[in-house]
Coordinates of C-alpha atoms in Angstrom, one line a residue:
X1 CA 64.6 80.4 100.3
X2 CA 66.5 77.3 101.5
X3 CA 68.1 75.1 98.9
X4 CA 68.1 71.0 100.1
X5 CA 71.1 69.3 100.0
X6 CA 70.8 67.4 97.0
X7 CA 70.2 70.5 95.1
X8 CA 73.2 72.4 96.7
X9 CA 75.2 69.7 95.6
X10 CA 74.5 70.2 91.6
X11 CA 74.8 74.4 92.1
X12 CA 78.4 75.3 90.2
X13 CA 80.4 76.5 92.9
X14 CA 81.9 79.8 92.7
X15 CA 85.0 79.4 91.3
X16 CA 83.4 77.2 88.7
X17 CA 81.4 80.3 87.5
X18 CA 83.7 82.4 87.7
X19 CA 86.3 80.0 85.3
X20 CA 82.8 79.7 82.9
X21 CA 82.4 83.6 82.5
X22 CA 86.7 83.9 81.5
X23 CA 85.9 81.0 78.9
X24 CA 82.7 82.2 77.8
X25 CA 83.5 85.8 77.1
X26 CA 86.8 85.1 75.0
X27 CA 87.3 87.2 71.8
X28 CA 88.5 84.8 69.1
X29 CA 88.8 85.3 65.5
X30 CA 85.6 83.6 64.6
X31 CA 83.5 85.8 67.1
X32 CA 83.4 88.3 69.5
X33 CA 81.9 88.0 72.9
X34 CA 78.4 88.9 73.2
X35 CA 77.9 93.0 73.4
X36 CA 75.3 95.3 72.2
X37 CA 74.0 94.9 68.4
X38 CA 74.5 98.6 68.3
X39 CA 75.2 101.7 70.1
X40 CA 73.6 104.5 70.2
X41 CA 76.0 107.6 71.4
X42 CA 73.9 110.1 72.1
X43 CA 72.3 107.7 74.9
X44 CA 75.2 107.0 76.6
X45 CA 75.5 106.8 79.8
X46 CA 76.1 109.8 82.3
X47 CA 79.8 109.2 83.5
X48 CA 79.1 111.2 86.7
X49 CA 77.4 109.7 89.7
X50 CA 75.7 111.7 92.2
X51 CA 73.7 111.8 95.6
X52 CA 70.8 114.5 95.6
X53 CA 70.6 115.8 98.6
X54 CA 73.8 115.1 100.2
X55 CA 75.6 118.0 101.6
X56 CA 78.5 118.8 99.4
X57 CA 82.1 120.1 100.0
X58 CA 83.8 122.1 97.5
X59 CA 88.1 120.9 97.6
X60 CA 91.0 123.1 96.8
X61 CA 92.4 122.7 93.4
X62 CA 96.4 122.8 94.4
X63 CA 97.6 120.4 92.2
X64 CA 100.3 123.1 90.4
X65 CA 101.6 124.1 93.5
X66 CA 103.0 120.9 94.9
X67 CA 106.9 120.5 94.4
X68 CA 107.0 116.9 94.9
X69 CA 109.1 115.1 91.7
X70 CA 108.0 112.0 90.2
X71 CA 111.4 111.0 91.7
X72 CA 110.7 111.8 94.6
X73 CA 107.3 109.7 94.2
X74 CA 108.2 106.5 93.0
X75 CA 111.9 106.3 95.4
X76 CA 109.0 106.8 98.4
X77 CA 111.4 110.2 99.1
X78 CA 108.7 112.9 99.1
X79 CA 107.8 115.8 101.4
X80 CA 105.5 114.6 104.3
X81 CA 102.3 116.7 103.7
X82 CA 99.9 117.3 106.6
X83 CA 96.4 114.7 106.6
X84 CA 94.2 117.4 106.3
X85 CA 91.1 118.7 103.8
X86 CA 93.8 120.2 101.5
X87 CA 95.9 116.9 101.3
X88 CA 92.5 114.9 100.3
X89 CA 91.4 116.9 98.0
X90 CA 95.2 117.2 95.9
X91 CA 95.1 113.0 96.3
X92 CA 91.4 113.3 94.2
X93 CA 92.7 115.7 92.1
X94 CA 95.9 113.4 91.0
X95 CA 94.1 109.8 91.3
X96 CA 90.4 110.3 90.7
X97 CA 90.2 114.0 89.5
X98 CA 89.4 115.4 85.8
X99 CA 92.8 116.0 83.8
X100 CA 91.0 118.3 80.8
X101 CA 88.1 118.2 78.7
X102 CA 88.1 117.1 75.1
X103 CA 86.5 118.4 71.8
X104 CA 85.5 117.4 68.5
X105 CA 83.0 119.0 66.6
X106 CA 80.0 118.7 68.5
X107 CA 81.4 115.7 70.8
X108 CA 82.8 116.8 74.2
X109 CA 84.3 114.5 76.7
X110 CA 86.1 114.3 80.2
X111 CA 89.8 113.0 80.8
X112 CA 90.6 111.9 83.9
X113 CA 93.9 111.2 85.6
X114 CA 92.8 107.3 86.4
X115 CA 92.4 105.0 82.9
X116 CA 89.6 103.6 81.7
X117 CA 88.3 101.1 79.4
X118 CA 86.4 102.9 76.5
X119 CA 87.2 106.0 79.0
X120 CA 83.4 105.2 80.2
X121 CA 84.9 105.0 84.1
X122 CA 82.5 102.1 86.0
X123 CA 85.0 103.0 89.4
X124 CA 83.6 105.3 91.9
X125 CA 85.7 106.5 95.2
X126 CA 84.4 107.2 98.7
X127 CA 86.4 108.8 101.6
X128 CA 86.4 107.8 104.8
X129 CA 87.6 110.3 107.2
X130 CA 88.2 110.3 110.9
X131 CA 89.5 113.7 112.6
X132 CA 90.8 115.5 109.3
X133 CA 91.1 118.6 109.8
X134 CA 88.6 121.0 107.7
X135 CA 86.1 117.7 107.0
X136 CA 83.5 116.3 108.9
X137 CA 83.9 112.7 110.3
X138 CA 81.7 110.0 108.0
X139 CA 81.6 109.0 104.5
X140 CA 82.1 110.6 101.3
X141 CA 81.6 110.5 97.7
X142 CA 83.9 112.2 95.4
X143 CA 82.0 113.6 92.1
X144 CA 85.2 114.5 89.9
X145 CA 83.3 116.7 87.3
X146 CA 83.1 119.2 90.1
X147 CA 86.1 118.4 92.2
X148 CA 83.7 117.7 95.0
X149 CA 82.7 115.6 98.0
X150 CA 79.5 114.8 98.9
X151 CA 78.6 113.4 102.4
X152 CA 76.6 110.2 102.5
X153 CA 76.9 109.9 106.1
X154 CA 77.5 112.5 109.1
X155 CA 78.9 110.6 112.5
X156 CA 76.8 111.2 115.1
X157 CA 79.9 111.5 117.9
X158 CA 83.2 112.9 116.2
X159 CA 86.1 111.2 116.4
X160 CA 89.3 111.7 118.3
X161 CA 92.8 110.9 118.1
X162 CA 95.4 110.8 115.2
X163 CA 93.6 112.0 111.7
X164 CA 92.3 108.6 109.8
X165 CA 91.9 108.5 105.9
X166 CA 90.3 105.3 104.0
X167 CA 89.6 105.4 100.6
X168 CA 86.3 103.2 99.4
X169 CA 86.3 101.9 95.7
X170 CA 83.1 100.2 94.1
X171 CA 82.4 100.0 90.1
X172 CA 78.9 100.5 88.4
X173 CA 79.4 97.7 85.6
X174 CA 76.4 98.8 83.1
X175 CA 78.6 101.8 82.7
X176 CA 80.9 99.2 80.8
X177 CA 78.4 96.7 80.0
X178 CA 76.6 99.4 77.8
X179 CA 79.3 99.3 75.8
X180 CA 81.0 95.7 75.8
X181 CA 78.4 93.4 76.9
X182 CA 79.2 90.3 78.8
X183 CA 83.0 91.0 78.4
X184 CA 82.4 93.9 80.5
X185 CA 83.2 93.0 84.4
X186 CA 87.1 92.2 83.2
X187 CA 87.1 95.8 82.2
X188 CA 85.6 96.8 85.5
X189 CA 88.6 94.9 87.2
X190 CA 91.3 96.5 85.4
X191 CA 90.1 100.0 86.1
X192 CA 90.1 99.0 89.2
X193 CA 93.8 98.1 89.2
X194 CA 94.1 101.1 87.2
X195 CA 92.8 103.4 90.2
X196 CA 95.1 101.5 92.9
X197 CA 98.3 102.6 90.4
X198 CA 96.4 105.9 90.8
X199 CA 95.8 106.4 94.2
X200 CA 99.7 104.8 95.1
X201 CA 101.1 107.5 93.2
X202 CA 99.4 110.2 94.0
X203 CA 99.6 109.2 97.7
X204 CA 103.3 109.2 97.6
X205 CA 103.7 112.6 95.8
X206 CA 102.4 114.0 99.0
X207 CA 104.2 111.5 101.3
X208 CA 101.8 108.8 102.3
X209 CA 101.5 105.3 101.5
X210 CA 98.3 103.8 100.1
X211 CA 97.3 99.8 101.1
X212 CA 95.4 97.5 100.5
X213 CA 93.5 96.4 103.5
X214 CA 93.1 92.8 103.3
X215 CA 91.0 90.2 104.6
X216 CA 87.9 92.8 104.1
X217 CA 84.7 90.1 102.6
X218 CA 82.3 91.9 99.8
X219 CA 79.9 92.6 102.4
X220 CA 81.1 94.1 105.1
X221 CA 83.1 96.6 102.9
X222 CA 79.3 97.8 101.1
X223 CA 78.1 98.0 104.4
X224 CA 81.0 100.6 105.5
X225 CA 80.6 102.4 101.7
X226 CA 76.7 102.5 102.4
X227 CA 75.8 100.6 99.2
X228 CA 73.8 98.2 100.9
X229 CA 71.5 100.8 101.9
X230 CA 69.0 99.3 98.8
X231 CA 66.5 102.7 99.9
X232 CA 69.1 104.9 98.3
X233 CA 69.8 103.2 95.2
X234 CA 66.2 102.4 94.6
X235 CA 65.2 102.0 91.0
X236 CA 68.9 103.2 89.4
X237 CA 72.3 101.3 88.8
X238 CA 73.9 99.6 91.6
X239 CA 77.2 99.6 92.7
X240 CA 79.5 96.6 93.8
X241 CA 81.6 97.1 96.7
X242 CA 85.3 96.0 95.6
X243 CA 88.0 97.3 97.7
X244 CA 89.2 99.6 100.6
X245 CA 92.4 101.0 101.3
X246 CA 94.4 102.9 104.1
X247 CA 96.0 106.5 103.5
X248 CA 98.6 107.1 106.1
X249 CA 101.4 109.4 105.9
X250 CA 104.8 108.0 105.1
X251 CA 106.2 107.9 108.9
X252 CA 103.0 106.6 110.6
X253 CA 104.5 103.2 111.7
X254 CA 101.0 101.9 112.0
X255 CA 98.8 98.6 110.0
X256 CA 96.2 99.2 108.0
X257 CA 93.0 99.5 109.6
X258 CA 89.0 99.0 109.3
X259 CA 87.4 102.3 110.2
X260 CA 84.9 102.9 112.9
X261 CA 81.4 100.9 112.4
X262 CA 78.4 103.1 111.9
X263 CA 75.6 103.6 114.9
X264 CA 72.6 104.4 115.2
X265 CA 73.3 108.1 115.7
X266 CA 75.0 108.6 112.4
X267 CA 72.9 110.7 109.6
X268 CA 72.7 109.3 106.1
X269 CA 71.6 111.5 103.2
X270 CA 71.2 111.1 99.6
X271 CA 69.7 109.4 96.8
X272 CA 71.9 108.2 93.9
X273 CA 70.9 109.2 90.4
X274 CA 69.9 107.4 87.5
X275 CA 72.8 106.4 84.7
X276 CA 70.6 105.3 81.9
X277 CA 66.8 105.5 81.8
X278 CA 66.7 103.2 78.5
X279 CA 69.2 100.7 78.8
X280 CA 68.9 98.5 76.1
X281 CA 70.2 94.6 77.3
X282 CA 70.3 92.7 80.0
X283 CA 73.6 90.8 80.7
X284 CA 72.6 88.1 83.2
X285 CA 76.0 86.6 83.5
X286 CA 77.7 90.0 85.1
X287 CA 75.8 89.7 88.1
X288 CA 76.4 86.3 88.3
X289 CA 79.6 86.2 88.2
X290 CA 80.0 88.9 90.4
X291 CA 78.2 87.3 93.1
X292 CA 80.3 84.4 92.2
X293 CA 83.4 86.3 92.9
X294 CA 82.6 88.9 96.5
X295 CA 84.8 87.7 99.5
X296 CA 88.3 88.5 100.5
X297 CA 92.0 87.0 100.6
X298 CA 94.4 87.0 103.1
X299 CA 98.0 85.8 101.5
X300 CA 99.9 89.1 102.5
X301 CA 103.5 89.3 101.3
X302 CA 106.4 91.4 102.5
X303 CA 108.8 92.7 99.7
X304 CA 112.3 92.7 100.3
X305 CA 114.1 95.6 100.6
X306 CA 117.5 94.8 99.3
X307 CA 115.4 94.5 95.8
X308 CA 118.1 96.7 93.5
X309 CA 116.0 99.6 91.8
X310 CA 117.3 101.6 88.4
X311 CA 116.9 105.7 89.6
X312 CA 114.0 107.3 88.1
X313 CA 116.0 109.6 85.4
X314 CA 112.7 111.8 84.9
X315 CA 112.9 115.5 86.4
X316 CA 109.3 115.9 85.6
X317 CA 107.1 117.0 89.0
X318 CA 105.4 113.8 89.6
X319 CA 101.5 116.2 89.5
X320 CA 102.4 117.8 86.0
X321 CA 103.5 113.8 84.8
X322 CA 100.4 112.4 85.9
X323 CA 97.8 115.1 84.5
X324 CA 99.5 114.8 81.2
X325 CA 98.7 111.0 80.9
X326 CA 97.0 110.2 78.0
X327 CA 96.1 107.1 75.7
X328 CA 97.9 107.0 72.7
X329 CA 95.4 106.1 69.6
X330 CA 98.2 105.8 67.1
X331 CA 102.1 105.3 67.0
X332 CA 104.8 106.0 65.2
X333 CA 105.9 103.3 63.2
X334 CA 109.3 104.3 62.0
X335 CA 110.3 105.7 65.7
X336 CA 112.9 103.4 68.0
X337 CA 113.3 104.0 71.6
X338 CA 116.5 103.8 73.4
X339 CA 117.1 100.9 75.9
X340 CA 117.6 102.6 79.2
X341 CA 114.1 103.7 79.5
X342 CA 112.6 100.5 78.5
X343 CA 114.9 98.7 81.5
X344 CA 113.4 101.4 83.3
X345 CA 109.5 100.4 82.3
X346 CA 110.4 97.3 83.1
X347 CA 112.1 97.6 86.1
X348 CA 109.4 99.6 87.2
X349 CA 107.2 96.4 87.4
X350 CA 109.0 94.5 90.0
X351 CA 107.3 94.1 93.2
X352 CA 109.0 96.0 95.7
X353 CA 108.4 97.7 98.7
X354 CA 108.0 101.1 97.5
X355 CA 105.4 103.4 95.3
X356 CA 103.7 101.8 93.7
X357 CA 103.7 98.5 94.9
X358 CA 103.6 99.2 98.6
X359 CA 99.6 99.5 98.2
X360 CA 99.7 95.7 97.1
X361 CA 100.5 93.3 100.0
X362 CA 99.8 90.5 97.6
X363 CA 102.1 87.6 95.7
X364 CA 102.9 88.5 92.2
X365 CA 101.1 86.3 89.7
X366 CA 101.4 88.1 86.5
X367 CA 104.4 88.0 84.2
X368 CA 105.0 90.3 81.1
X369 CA 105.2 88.5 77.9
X370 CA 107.1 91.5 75.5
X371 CA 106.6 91.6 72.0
X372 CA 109.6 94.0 71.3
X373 CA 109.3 95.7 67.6
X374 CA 111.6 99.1 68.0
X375 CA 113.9 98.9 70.9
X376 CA 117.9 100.0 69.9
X377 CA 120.4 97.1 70.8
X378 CA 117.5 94.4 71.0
X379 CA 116.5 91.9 69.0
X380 CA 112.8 92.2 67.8
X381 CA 110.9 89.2 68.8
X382 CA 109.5 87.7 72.3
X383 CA 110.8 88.2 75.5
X384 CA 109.7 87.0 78.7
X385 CA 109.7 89.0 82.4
X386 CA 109.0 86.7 85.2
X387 CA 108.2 89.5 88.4
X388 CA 108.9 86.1 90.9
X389 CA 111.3 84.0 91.8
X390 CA 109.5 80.8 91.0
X391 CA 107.8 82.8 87.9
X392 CA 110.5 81.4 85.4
X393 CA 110.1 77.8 86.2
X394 CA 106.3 77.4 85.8
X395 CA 106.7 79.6 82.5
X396 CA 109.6 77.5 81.1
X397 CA 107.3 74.7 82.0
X398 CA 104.1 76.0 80.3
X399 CA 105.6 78.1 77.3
X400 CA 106.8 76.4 73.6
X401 CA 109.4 74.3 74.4
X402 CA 111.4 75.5 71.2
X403 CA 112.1 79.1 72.9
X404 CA 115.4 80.2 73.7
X405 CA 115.5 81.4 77.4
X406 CA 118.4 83.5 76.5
X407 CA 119.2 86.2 79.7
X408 CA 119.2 89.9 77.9
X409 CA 122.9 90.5 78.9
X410 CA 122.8 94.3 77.7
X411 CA 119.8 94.8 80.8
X412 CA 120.6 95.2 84.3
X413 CA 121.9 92.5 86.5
X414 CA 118.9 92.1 88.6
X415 CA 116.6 92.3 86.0
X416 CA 115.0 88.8 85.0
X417 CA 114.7 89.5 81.3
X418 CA 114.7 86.6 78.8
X419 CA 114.9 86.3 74.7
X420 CA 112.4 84.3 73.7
X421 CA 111.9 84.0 70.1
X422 CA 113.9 86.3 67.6
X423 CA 111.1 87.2 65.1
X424 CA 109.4 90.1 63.6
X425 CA 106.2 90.0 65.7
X426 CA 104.3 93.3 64.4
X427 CA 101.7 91.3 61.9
X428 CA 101.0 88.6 64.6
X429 CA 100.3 90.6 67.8
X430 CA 98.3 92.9 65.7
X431 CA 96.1 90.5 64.5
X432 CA 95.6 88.7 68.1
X433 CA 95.1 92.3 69.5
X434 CA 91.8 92.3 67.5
X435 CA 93.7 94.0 64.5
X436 CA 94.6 97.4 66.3
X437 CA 97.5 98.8 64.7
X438 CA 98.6 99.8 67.8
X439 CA 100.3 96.9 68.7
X440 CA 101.8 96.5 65.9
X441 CA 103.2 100.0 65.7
X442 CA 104.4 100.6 69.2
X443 CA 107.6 100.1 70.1
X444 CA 107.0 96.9 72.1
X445 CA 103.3 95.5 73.1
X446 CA 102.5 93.5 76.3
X447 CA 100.6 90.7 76.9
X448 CA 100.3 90.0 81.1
X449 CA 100.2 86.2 81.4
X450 CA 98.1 85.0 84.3
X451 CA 98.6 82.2 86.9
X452 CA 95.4 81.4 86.2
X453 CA 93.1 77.7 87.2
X454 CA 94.6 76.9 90.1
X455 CA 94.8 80.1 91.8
X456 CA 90.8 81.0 91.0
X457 CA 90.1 77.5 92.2
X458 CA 91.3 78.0 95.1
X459 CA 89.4 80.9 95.7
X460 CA 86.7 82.6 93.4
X461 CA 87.6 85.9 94.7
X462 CA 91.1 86.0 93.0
X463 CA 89.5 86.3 89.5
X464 CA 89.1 89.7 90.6
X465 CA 92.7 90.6 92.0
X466 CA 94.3 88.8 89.0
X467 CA 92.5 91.7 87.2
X468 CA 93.6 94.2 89.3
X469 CA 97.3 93.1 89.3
X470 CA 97.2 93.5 85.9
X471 CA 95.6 96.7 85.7
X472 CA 98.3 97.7 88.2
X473 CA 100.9 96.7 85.8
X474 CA 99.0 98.9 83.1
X475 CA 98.8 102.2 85.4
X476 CA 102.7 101.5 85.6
X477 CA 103.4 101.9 82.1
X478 CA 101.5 104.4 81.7
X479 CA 103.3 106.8 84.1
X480 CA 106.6 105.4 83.1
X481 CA 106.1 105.8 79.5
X482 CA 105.3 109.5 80.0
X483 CA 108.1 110.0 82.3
X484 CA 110.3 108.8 79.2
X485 CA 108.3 110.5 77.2
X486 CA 106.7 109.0 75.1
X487 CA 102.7 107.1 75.4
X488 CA 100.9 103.8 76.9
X489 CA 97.7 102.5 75.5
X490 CA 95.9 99.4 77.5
X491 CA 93.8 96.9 75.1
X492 CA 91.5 94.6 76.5
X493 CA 90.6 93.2 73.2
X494 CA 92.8 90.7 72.2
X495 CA 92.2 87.0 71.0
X496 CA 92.4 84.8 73.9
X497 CA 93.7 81.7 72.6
X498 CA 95.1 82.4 70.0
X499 CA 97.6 84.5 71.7
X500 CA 97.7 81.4 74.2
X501 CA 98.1 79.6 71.1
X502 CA 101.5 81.1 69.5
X503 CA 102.7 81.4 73.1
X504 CA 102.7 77.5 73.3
X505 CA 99.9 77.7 76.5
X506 CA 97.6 74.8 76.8
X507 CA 94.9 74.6 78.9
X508 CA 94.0 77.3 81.0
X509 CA 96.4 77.4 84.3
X510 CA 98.0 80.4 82.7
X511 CA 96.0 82.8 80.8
X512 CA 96.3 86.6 79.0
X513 CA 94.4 89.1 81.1
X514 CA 95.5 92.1 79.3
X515 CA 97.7 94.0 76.4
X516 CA 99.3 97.0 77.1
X517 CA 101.4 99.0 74.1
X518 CA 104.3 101.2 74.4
X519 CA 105.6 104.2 71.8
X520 CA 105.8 107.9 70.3
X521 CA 102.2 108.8 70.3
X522 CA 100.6 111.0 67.1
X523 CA 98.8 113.7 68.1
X524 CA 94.8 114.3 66.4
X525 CA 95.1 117.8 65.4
X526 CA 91.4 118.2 65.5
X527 CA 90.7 117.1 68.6
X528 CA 90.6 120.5 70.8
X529 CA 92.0 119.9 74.7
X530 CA 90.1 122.4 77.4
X531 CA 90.8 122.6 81.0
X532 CA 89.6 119.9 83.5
X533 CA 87.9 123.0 85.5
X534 CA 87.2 126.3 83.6
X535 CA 86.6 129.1 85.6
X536 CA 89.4 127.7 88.3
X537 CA 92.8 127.8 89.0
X538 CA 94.9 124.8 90.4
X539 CA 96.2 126.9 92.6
X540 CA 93.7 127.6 95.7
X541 CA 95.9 125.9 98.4
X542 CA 98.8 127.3 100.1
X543 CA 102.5 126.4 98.5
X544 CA 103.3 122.5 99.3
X545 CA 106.8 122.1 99.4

């Protein structure tokens, strides 16, 4: 159907709808953002997406047997492991893969290694492979329940050359939406950032680098996961095509890539399974603004090397640190934590170019807003972490003017940390973080300010990545708080304004995307953990040094 041009003319334009669904699906203390009027558990959702009649390939679980340190994971220092079926199926296992099984009474649910929002997963992953030894050339979808791969699509002429790995992310937003109604596609765009901090680590533990590969558009990336293929997602949930990435070992001195295009010779198979057969609401404004927001960005940034970096003091192997991440559902009010791992959280989130920010070759446009409760030699009240070099001017600009902008001389030299505001801040970040004790209880909460208007005006797409940046920051804090020891909790509800309201932000060219908390984590003794795989052993590989 053609649209004339008068009529194209009063259409919103896309970064107009996107700005509309951020405004309209604001928390604030008066309301919520439209959701369900009630939820019914037993109809959940099934988490687990699958393709009847693919072929399927069962992967090693080896995850115990890899040396590799955390250390060694984030300094970019680990052993080189070989791109074969064993090295794909241990980066699943550590990004994408089931870390236990939890009970409670008659409830039962999966953990897995990559966070989620209401730990209802919308992100799905497909491989791409091209000459990996011990799997078959074409695409693949990766069911975590059973730590297998299913193949969507079989080349029709194998590949040669060098070994090729992509990995395909897409999300399934009624899996959210169920849930948290309208507000739900921001969730679906920090898991997604959540899964790149996934995939970057795990990638390094075995000595590869994970990237972004830019300047993919919406479409052409469903076309190579096969979700424009409408015949195989007939009549059940569909799934949006978000973001690719190259998987190259650490010494392949080679740019990320597109893979091979599909012919006519290649065989597809499968038929994707239904999610929920009673859904209950519609949220119209979901798809729209994911329409609003497909195509692709091409601003890549190189990170300096001379960027000073604090050791990572954790001896923990970097697979046994990121199986034990957990959430955190309540803190420790009375507990302080020391300062040298909170410079290391923090230094942790400077863009640099090594694990994890090596799979992000884009400009840094969040900046950690810290309101620091329990930290030993600091000042409780608000600091500020600008992670750019013209960060700090357009915050000093856009903050209260009455704040302090004193430098934290105790941190590290190269780390940009400022004293905003001495004040206790434990009853006002727990009420804007829709009264969750958790933010009041942690050791120090985050709230990720966004360069917001005039970087989605420019281009709708971004709406997205600002998302995933700060779901990126999240996946960081989570890893680092367990390499301290101690526990992360994300919160995507939070009162918009009114935290842009006691940070002195008017207007909307910055903006809060997400809340992150940080502490000693109390254990539910009632809640029962079982392994991620019963009747397995993580140890079906061969020793990885």
């Amino acid at each position: 159907m053609s649209v004339s041009p008068s009529r194209a003319a009063e259409l919103p334009a896309a970064a107009d709808i996107a700005l509309a669904y951020h405004a309209r699906t604001k928390h604030s203390l008066k309301r919520y953002a439209a959701g369900p009027e009630t939820l019914d558990w037993d109809a959940q959702p099934n988490p687990f997406r699958e393709f009847a009649g693919s072929p399927r390939t069962d992967l090693p679980l080896a995850s115990d047997r890899l040396a590799a340190s955390f250390a060694e994971a984030c300094s970019g220092t680990a052993t080189i492991q070989p791109l074969t079926i064993d090295g794909v199926a241990l980066l699943l296992e550590l990004s994408f893969g089931l870390a236990a099984w939890k009970e409670h009474g008659p409830d039962r649910w999966a953990l897995r290694c990559n966070p989620s929002s209401g730990n209802l997963h919308p992100t799905e992953a497909y491989v791409i492979s091209e000459s990996i030894a011990g799997l078959s050339d074409g695409l693949h979808h990766y069911v975590s329940r059973d730590h297998v791969l299913e193949q969507r699509c079989r080349r029709g002429t194998a590949s040669s050359g060098a070994p090729r790995l992509w990995l395909g992310l897409s999300s399934i937003h009624w899996r959210e939406a169920w849930k948290y109604g309208e507000r739900a596609f921001r969730y679906c765009q920090l898991d997604i950032g959540h899964a790149l901090g996934a995939i970057s680590y795990a990638a390094a533990a075995l000595g590869w680098t994970a990237r972004v590969v830019d300047g993919l558009d919406s479409a052409r990336l469903a076309a190579i996961m096969g979700l424009d293929r409408s015949s195989d997602f007939a009549g059940v949930e569909a799934e949006d095509a978000d973001v690719l990435l190259a998987i190259t070992p650490r010494d392949t001195n080679r740019a990320p890539c597109l893979p091979r295009p599909t012919t006519i010779d290649d065989v597809w198979k499968g038929q994707a399974n239904r999610l929920d057969r009673h859904p209950l609401y519609r949220w119209p404004v979901i798809p729209e603004v994911s329409a609003a927001t497909t195509g692709a960005a091409q601003d890549v940034v190189e990170f300096s090397s001379s960027r000073p970096a604090l050791a990572q003091q954790s001896s923990a192997r970097a697979a046994e640190l990121i199986l034990q991440r957990r959430s955190a559902q309540r803190f420790d009010a009375k507990f302080t934590m020391e300062p040298a791992p909170f410079h290391q959280m923090l230094d942790a989130l400077l863009p640099r170019a090594a694990p994890p920010w090596d799979v992000w070759p884009f400009a840094s446009r969040l900046h950690p807003l810290l309101f620091v409760h329990r930290v030993e030699g600091l000042t409780p009240g608000l600091y500020a972490l600008p992670r750019s070099d013209a960060a700090e001017a357009g915050l000093r600009r856009t903050l209260r003017p009455d704040f302090d902008w004193q430098r934290v001389e105790s941190a590290p030299d190269h780390l940009p940390l400022f004293r905003l505001l001495p004040t206790d801040s434990r009853g006002v970040i727990r009420t804007a973080s829709c009264h969750q004790a958790i933010a009041g209880d942690s050791c120090f909460a985050v709230a990720m300010l966004a360069e917001f208007t005039p970087v989605v005006s420019d281009d709708a797409w971004r709406y997205r990545q600002l998302h995933w940046e700060a779901g990126l920051i999240g996946h960081v804090l989570y890893l680092e708080a367990e390499a301290a020891g101690l526990r992360g909790t994300g919160i995507g509800c939070y009162f918009d304004d009114s935290v842009h309201e006691m940070l002195g932000v008017v207007g909307s060219h910055y903006q809060s995307l997400y809340h992150f908390t940080v502490g000693r984590p109390l254990t539910d003794d009632r809640i029962t953990t079982l392994p991620a795989y019963p009747g397995r052993t993580r140890h079906e590989a061969g020793v990885l040094s």
